PDB file of C-alpha atoms in Angstrom:
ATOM      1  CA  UNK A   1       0.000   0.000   0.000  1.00  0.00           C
ATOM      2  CA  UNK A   2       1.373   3.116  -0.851  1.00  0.00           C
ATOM      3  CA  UNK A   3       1.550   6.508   1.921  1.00  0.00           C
ATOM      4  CA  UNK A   4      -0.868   8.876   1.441  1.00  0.00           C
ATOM      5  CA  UNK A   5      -0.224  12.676   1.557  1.00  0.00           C
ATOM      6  CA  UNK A   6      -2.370  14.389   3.564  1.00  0.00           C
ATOM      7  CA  UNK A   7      -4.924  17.405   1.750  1.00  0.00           C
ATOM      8  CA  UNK A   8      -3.295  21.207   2.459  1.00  0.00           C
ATOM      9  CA  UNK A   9      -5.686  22.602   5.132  1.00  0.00           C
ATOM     10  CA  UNK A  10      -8.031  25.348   3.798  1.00  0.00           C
ATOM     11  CA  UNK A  11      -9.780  28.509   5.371  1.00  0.00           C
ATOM     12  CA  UNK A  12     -13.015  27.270   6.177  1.00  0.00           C
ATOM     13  CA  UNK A  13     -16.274  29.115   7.079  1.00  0.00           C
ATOM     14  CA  UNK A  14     -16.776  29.379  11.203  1.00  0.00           C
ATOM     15  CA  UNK A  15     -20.606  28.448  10.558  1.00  0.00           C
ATOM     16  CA  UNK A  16     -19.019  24.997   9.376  1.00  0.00           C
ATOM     17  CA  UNK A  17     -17.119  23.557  12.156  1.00  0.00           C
ATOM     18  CA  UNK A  18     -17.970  19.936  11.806  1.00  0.00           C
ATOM     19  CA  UNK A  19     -16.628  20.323   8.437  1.00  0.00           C
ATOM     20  CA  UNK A  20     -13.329  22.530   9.986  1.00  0.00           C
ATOM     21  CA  UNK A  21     -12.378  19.478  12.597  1.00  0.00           C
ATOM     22  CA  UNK A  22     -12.228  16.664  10.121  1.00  0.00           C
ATOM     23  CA  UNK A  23     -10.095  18.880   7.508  1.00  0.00           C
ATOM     24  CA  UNK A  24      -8.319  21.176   9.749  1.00  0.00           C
ATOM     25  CA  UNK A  25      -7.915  19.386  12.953  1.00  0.00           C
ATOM     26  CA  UNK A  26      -6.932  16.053  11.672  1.00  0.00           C
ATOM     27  CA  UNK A  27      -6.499  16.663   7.920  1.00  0.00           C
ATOM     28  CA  UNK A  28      -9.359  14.297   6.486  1.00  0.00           C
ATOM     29  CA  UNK A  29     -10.824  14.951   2.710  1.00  0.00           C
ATOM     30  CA  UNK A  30     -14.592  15.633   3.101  1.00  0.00           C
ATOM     31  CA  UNK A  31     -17.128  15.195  -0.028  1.00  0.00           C
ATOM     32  CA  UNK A  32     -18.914  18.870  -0.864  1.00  0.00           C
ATOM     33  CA  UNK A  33     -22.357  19.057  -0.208  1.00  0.00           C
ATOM     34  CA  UNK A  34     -24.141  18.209   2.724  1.00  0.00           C
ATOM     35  CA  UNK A  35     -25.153  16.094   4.929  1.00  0.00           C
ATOM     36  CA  UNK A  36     -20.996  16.259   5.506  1.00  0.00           C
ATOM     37  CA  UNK A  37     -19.400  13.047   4.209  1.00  0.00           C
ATOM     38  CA  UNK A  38     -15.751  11.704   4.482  1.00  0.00           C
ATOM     39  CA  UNK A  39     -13.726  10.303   1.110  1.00  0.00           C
ATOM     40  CA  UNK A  40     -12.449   6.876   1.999  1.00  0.00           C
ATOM     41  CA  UNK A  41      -9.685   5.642   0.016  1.00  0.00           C
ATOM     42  CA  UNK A  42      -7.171   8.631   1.270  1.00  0.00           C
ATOM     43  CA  UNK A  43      -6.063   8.296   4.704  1.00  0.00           C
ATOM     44  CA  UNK A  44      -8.465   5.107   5.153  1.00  0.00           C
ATOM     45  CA  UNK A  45     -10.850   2.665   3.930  1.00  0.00           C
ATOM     46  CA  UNK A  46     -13.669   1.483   6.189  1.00  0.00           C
ATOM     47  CA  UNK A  47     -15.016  -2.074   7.561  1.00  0.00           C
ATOM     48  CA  UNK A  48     -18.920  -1.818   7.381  1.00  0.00           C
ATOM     49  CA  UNK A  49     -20.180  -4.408   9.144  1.00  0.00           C
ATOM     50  CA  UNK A  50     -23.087  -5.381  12.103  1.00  0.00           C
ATOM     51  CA  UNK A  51     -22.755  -3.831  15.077  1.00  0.00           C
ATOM     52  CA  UNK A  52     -22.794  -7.280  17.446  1.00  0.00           C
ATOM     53  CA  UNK A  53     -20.374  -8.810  15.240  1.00  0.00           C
ATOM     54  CA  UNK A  54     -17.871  -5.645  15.114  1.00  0.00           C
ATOM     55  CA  UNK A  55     -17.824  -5.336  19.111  1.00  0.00           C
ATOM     56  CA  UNK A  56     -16.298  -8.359  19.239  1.00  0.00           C
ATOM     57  CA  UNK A  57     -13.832  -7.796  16.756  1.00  0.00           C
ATOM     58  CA  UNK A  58     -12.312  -4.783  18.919  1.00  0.00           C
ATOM     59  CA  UNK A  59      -9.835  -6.401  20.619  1.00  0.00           C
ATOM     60  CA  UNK A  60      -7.811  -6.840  17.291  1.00  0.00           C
ATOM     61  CA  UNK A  61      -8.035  -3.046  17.185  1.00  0.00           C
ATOM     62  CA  UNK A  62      -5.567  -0.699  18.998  1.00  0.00           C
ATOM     63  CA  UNK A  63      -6.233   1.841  21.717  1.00  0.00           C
ATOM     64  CA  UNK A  64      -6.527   4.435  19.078  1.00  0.00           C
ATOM     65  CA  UNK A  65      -7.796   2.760  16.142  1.00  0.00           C
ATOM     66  CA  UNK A  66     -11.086   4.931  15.147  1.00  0.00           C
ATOM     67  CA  UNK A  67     -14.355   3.155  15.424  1.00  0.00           C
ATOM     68  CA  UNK A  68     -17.853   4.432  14.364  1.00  0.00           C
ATOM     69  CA  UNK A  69     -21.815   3.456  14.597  1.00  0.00           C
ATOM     70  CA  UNK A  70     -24.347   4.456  12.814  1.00  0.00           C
ATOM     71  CA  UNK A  71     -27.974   3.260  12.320  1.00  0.00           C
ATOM     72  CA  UNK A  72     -28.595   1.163   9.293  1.00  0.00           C
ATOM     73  CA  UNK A  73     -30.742   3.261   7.086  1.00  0.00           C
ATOM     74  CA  UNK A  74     -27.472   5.632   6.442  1.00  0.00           C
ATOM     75  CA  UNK A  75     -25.714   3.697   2.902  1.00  0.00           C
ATOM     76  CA  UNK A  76     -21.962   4.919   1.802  1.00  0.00           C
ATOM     77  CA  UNK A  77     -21.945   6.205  -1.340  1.00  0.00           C
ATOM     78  CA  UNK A  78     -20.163   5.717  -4.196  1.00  0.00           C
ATOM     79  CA  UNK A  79     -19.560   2.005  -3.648  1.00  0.00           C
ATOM     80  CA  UNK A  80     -20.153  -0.351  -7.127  1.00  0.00           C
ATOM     81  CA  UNK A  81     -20.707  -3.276  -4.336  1.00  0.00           C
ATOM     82  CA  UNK A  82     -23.562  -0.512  -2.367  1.00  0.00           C
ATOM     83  CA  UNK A  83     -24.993  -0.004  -5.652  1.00  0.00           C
ATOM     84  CA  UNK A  84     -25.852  -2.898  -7.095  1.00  0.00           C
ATOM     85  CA  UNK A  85     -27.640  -3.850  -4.151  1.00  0.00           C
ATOM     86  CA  UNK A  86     -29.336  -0.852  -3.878  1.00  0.00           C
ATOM     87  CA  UNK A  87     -28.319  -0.917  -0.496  1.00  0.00           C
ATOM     88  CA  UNK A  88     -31.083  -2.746   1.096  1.00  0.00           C
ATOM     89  CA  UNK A  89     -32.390  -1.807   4.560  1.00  0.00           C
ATOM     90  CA  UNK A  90     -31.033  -3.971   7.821  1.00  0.00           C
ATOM     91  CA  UNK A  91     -31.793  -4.529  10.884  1.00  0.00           C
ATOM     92  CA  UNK A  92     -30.293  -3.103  14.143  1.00  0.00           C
ATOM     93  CA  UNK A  93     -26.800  -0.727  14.254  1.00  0.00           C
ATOM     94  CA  UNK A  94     -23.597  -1.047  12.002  1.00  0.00           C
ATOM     95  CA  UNK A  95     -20.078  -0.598  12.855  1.00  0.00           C
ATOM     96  CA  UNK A  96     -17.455   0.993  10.790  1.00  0.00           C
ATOM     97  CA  UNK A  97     -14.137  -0.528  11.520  1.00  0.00           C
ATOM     98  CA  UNK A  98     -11.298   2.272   9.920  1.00  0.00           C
ATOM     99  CA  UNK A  99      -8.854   0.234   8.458  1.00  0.00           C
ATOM    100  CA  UNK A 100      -5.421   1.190   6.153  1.00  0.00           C
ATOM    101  CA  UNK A 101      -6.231   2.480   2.908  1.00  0.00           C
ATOM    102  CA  UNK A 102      -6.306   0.219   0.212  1.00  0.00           C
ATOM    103  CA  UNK A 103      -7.642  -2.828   2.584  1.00  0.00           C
ATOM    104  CA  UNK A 104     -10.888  -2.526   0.495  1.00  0.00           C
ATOM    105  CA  UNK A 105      -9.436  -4.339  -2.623  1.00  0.00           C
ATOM    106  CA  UNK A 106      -7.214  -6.193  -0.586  1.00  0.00           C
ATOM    107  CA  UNK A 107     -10.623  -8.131   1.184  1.00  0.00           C
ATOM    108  CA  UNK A 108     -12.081 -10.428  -1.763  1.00  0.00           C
ATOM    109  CA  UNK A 109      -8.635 -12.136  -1.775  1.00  0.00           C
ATOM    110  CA  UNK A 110      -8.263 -12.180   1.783  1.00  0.00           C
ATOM    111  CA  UNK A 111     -11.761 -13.556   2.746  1.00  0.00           C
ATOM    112  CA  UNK A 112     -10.994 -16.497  -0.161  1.00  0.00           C
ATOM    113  CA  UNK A 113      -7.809 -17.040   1.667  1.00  0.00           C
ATOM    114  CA  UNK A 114      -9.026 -17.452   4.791  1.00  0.00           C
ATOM    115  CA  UNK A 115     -12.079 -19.848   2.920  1.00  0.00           C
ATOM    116  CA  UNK A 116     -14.896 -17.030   3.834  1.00  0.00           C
ATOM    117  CA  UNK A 117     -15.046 -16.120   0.014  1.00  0.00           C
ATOM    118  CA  UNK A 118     -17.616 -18.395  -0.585  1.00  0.00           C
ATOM    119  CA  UNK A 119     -19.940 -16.922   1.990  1.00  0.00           C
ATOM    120  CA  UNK A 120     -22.324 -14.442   1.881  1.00  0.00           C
ATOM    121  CA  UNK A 121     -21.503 -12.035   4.747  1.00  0.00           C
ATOM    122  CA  UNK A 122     -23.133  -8.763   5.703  1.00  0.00           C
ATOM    123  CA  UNK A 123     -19.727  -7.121   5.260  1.00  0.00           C
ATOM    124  CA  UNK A 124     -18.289  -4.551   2.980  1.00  0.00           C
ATOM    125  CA  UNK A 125     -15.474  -2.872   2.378  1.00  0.00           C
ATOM    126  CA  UNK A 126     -15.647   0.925   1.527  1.00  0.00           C
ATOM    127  CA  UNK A 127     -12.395   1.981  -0.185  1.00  0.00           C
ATOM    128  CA  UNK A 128     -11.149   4.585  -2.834  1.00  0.00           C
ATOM    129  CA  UNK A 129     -14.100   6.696  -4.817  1.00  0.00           C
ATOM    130  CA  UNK A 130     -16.469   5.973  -1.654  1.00  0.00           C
ATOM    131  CA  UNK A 131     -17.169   7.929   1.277  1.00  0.00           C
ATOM    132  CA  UNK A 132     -19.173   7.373   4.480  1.00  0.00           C
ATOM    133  CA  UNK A 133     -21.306   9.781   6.456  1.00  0.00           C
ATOM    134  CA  UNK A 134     -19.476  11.859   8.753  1.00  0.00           C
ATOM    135  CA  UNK A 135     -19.949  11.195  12.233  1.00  0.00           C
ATOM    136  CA  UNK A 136     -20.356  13.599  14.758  1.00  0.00           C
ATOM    137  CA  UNK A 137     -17.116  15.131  16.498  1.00  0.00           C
ATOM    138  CA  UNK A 138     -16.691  14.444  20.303  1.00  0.00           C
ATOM    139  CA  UNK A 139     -18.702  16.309  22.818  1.00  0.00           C
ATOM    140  CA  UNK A 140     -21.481  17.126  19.777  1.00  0.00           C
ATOM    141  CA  UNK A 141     -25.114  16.497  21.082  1.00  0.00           C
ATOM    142  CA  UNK A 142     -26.768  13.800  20.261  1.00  0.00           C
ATOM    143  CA  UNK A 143     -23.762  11.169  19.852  1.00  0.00           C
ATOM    144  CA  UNK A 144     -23.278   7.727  21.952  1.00  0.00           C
ATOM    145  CA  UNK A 145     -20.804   7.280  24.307  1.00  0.00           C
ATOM    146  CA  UNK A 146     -18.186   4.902  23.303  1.00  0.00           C
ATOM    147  CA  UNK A 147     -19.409   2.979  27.313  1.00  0.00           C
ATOM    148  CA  UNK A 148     -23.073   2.860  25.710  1.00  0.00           C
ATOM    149  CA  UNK A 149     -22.535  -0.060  23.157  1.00  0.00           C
ATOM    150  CA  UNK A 150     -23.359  -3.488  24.964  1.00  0.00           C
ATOM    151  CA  UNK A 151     -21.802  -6.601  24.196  1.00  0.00           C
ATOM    152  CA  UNK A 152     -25.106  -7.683  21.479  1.00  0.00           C
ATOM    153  CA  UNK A 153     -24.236  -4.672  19.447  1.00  0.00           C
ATOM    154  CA  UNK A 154     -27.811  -2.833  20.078  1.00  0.00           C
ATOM    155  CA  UNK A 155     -26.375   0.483  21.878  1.00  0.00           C
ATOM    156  CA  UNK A 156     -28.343   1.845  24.896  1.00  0.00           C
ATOM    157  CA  UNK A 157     -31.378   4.568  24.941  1.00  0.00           C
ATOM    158  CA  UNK A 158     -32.041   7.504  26.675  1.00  0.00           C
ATOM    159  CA  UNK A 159     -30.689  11.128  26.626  1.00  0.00           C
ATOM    160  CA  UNK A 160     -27.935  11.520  24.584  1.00  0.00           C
ATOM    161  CA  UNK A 161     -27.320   7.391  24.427  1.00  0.00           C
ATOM    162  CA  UNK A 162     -28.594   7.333  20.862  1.00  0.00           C
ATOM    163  CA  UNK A 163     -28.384   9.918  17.350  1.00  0.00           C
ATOM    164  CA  UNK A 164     -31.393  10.296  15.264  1.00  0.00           C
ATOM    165  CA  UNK A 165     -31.962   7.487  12.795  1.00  0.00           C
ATOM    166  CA  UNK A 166     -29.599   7.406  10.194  1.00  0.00           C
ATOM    167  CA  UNK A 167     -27.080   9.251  12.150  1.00  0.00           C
ATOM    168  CA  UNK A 168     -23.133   8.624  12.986  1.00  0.00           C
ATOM    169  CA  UNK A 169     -21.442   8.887  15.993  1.00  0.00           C
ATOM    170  CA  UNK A 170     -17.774   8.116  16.807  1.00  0.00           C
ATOM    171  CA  UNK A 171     -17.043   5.205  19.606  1.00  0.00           C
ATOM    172  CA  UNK A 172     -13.879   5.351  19.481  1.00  0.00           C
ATOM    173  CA  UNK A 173     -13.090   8.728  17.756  1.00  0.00           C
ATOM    174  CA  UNK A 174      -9.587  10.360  16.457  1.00  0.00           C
ATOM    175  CA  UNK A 175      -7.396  12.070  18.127  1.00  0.00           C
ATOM    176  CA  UNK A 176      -6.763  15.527  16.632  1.00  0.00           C
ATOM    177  CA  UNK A 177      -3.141  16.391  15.898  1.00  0.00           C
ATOM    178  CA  UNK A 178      -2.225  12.643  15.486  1.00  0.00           C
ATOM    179  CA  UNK A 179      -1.530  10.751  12.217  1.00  0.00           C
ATOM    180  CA  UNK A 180      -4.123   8.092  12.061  1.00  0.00           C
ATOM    181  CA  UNK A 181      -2.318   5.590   9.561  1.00  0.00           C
ATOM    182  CA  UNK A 182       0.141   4.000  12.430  1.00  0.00           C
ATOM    183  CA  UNK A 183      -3.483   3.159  14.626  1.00  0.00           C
ATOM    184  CA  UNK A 184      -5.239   1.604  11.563  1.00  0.00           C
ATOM    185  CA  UNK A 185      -5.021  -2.365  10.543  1.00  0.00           C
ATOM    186  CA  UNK A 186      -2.769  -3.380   7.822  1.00  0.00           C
ATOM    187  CA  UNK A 187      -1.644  -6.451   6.251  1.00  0.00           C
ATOM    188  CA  UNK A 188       1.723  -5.442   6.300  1.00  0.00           C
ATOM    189  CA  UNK A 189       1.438  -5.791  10.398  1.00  0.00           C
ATOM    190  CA  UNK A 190       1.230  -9.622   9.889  1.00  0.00           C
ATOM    191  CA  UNK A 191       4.397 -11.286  11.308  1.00  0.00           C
ATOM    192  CA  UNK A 192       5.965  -7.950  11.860  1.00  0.00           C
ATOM    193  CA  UNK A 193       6.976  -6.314  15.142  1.00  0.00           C
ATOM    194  CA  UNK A 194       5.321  -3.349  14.436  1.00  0.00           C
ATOM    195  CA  UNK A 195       2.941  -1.537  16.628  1.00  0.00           C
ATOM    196  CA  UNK A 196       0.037  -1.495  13.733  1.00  0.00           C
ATOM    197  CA  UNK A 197      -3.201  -3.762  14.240  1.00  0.00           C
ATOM    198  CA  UNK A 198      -3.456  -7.178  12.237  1.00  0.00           C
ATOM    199  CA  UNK A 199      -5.971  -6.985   9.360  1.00  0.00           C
ATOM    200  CA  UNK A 200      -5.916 -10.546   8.917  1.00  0.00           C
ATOM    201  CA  UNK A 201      -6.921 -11.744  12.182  1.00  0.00           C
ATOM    202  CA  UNK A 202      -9.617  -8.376  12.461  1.00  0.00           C
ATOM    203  CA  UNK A 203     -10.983  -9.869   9.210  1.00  0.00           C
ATOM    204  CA  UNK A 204     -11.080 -13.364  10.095  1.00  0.00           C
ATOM    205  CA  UNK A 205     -12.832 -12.722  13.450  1.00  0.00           C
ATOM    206  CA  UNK A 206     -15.143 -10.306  11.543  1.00  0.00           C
ATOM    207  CA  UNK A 207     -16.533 -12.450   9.106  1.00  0.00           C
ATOM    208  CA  UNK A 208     -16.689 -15.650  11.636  1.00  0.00           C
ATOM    209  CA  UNK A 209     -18.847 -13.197  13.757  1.00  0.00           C
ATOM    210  CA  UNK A 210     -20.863 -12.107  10.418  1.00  0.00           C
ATOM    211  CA  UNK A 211     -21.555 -15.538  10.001  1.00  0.00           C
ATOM    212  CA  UNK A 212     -23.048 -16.179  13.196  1.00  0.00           C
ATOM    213  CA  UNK A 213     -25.260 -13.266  13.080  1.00  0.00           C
ATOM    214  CA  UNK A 214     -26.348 -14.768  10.037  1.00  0.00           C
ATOM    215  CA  UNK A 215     -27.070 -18.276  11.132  1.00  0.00           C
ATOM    216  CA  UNK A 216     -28.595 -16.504  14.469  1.00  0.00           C
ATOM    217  CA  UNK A 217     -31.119 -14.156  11.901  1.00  0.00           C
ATOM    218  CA  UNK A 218     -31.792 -17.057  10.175  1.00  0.00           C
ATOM    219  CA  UNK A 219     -32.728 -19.258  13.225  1.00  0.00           C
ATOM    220  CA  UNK A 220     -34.801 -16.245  14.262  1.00  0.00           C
ATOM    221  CA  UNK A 221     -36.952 -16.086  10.837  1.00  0.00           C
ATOM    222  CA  UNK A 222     -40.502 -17.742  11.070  1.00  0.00           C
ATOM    223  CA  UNK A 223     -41.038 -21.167   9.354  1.00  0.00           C
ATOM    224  CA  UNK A 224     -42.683 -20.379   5.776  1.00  0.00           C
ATOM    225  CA  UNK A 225     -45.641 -22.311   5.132  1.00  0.00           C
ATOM    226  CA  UNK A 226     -46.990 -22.869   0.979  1.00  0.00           C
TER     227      UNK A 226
END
């Protein structure tokens, strides 16, 4: 995978400061327009996948390694995988797992190596020429505290525990002023000494866990009777 340069910083207007953090304070391309989106494929590509199954993916994660949730009726854009499924409605929360850019193409051939390619998981890979909704910055109302996600994945109510439908929030946010490529999961971390998280084993533990929220939806589903 080759480094990134960061986007030169730009005057921004002070009526935009969601829009200031992400490309002043840590130096993130954002998509024009609004609702605010962020351009994947730059300084990251993004892990969408179920909320129960990404929690227990988090250990393979470091400290710092940015995590978001959002509700499922929000769809990235810009994603030929997104599109041709028109993006169809599920259930409960999703997790967005920010991995190094250029993991996205990097995941057919890594689920096939690990013999999950022949699967169909509820997990995607967002990667160069998408983008994903912008979540809100720390200390915005209306976000859910990184303590509020339980162990199922389903988040807990009541003030300021859960954003509108639709709506972002960071769980484990960026830091401002730090570079987040050294926090993010890479398969050049495999073997090495390195302080970077393992894609390989986040990936493997993320589809196993896809797959039993599969089996566990399917279990749920009534019998069908002709």
């Amino acid at each position: 995978m080759l480094p990134t340069v960061p986007l030169p910083r730009r005057p921004l207007h002070p009526s935009d400061p969601v829009r200031q953090w992400y490309e002043n304070e840590l130096g993130w391309a954002t998509v024009p327009g609004s609702p605010l989106r962020l351009a994947a494929g730059l300084r990251f590509d993004v892990l969408d996948v179920p909320a129960e199954a990404g929690v227990r993916a988090l250990r393979h994660l470091g400290p710092t390694s940015p995590v978001a949730l959002r509700a499922s009726g929000s769809a990235p854009c810009g994603d030929p995988a997104a599109r041709r499924e028109k993006w169809p409605a599920r259930h409960g929360k999703r997790m967005w797992l920010l991995v190094a850019a250029g993991s996205a193409e990097e995941l057919p051939g890594l689920l096939d190596w690990l013999e999950w390619g022949a699967l169909a998981l509820d997990l995607t890979a967002i990667g160069a020429g998408g983008s994903i909704e912008a979540p809100l910055p720390p200390g915005v109302p209306d976000g859910v505290p990184e303590g509020s996600l339980t162990t199922d994945g389903a988040g807990t109510d009541g003030p300021g525990g859960s954003g509108p439908q639709g709506a972002a929030v960071w769980l484990r946010p960026p830091e401002p002023g730090c570079e987040v490529e050294p926090s993010l999961p890479t398969l050049s971390a495999v073997g090495g000494g390195g302080g970077a998280p393992d894609l390989v084993r986040l990936v493997d533990t993320v589809a196993t866990q896809c797959h039993r929220v599969r089996l566990r939806r399917a279990c749920a589903q009534p019998p069908a009777y002709s």
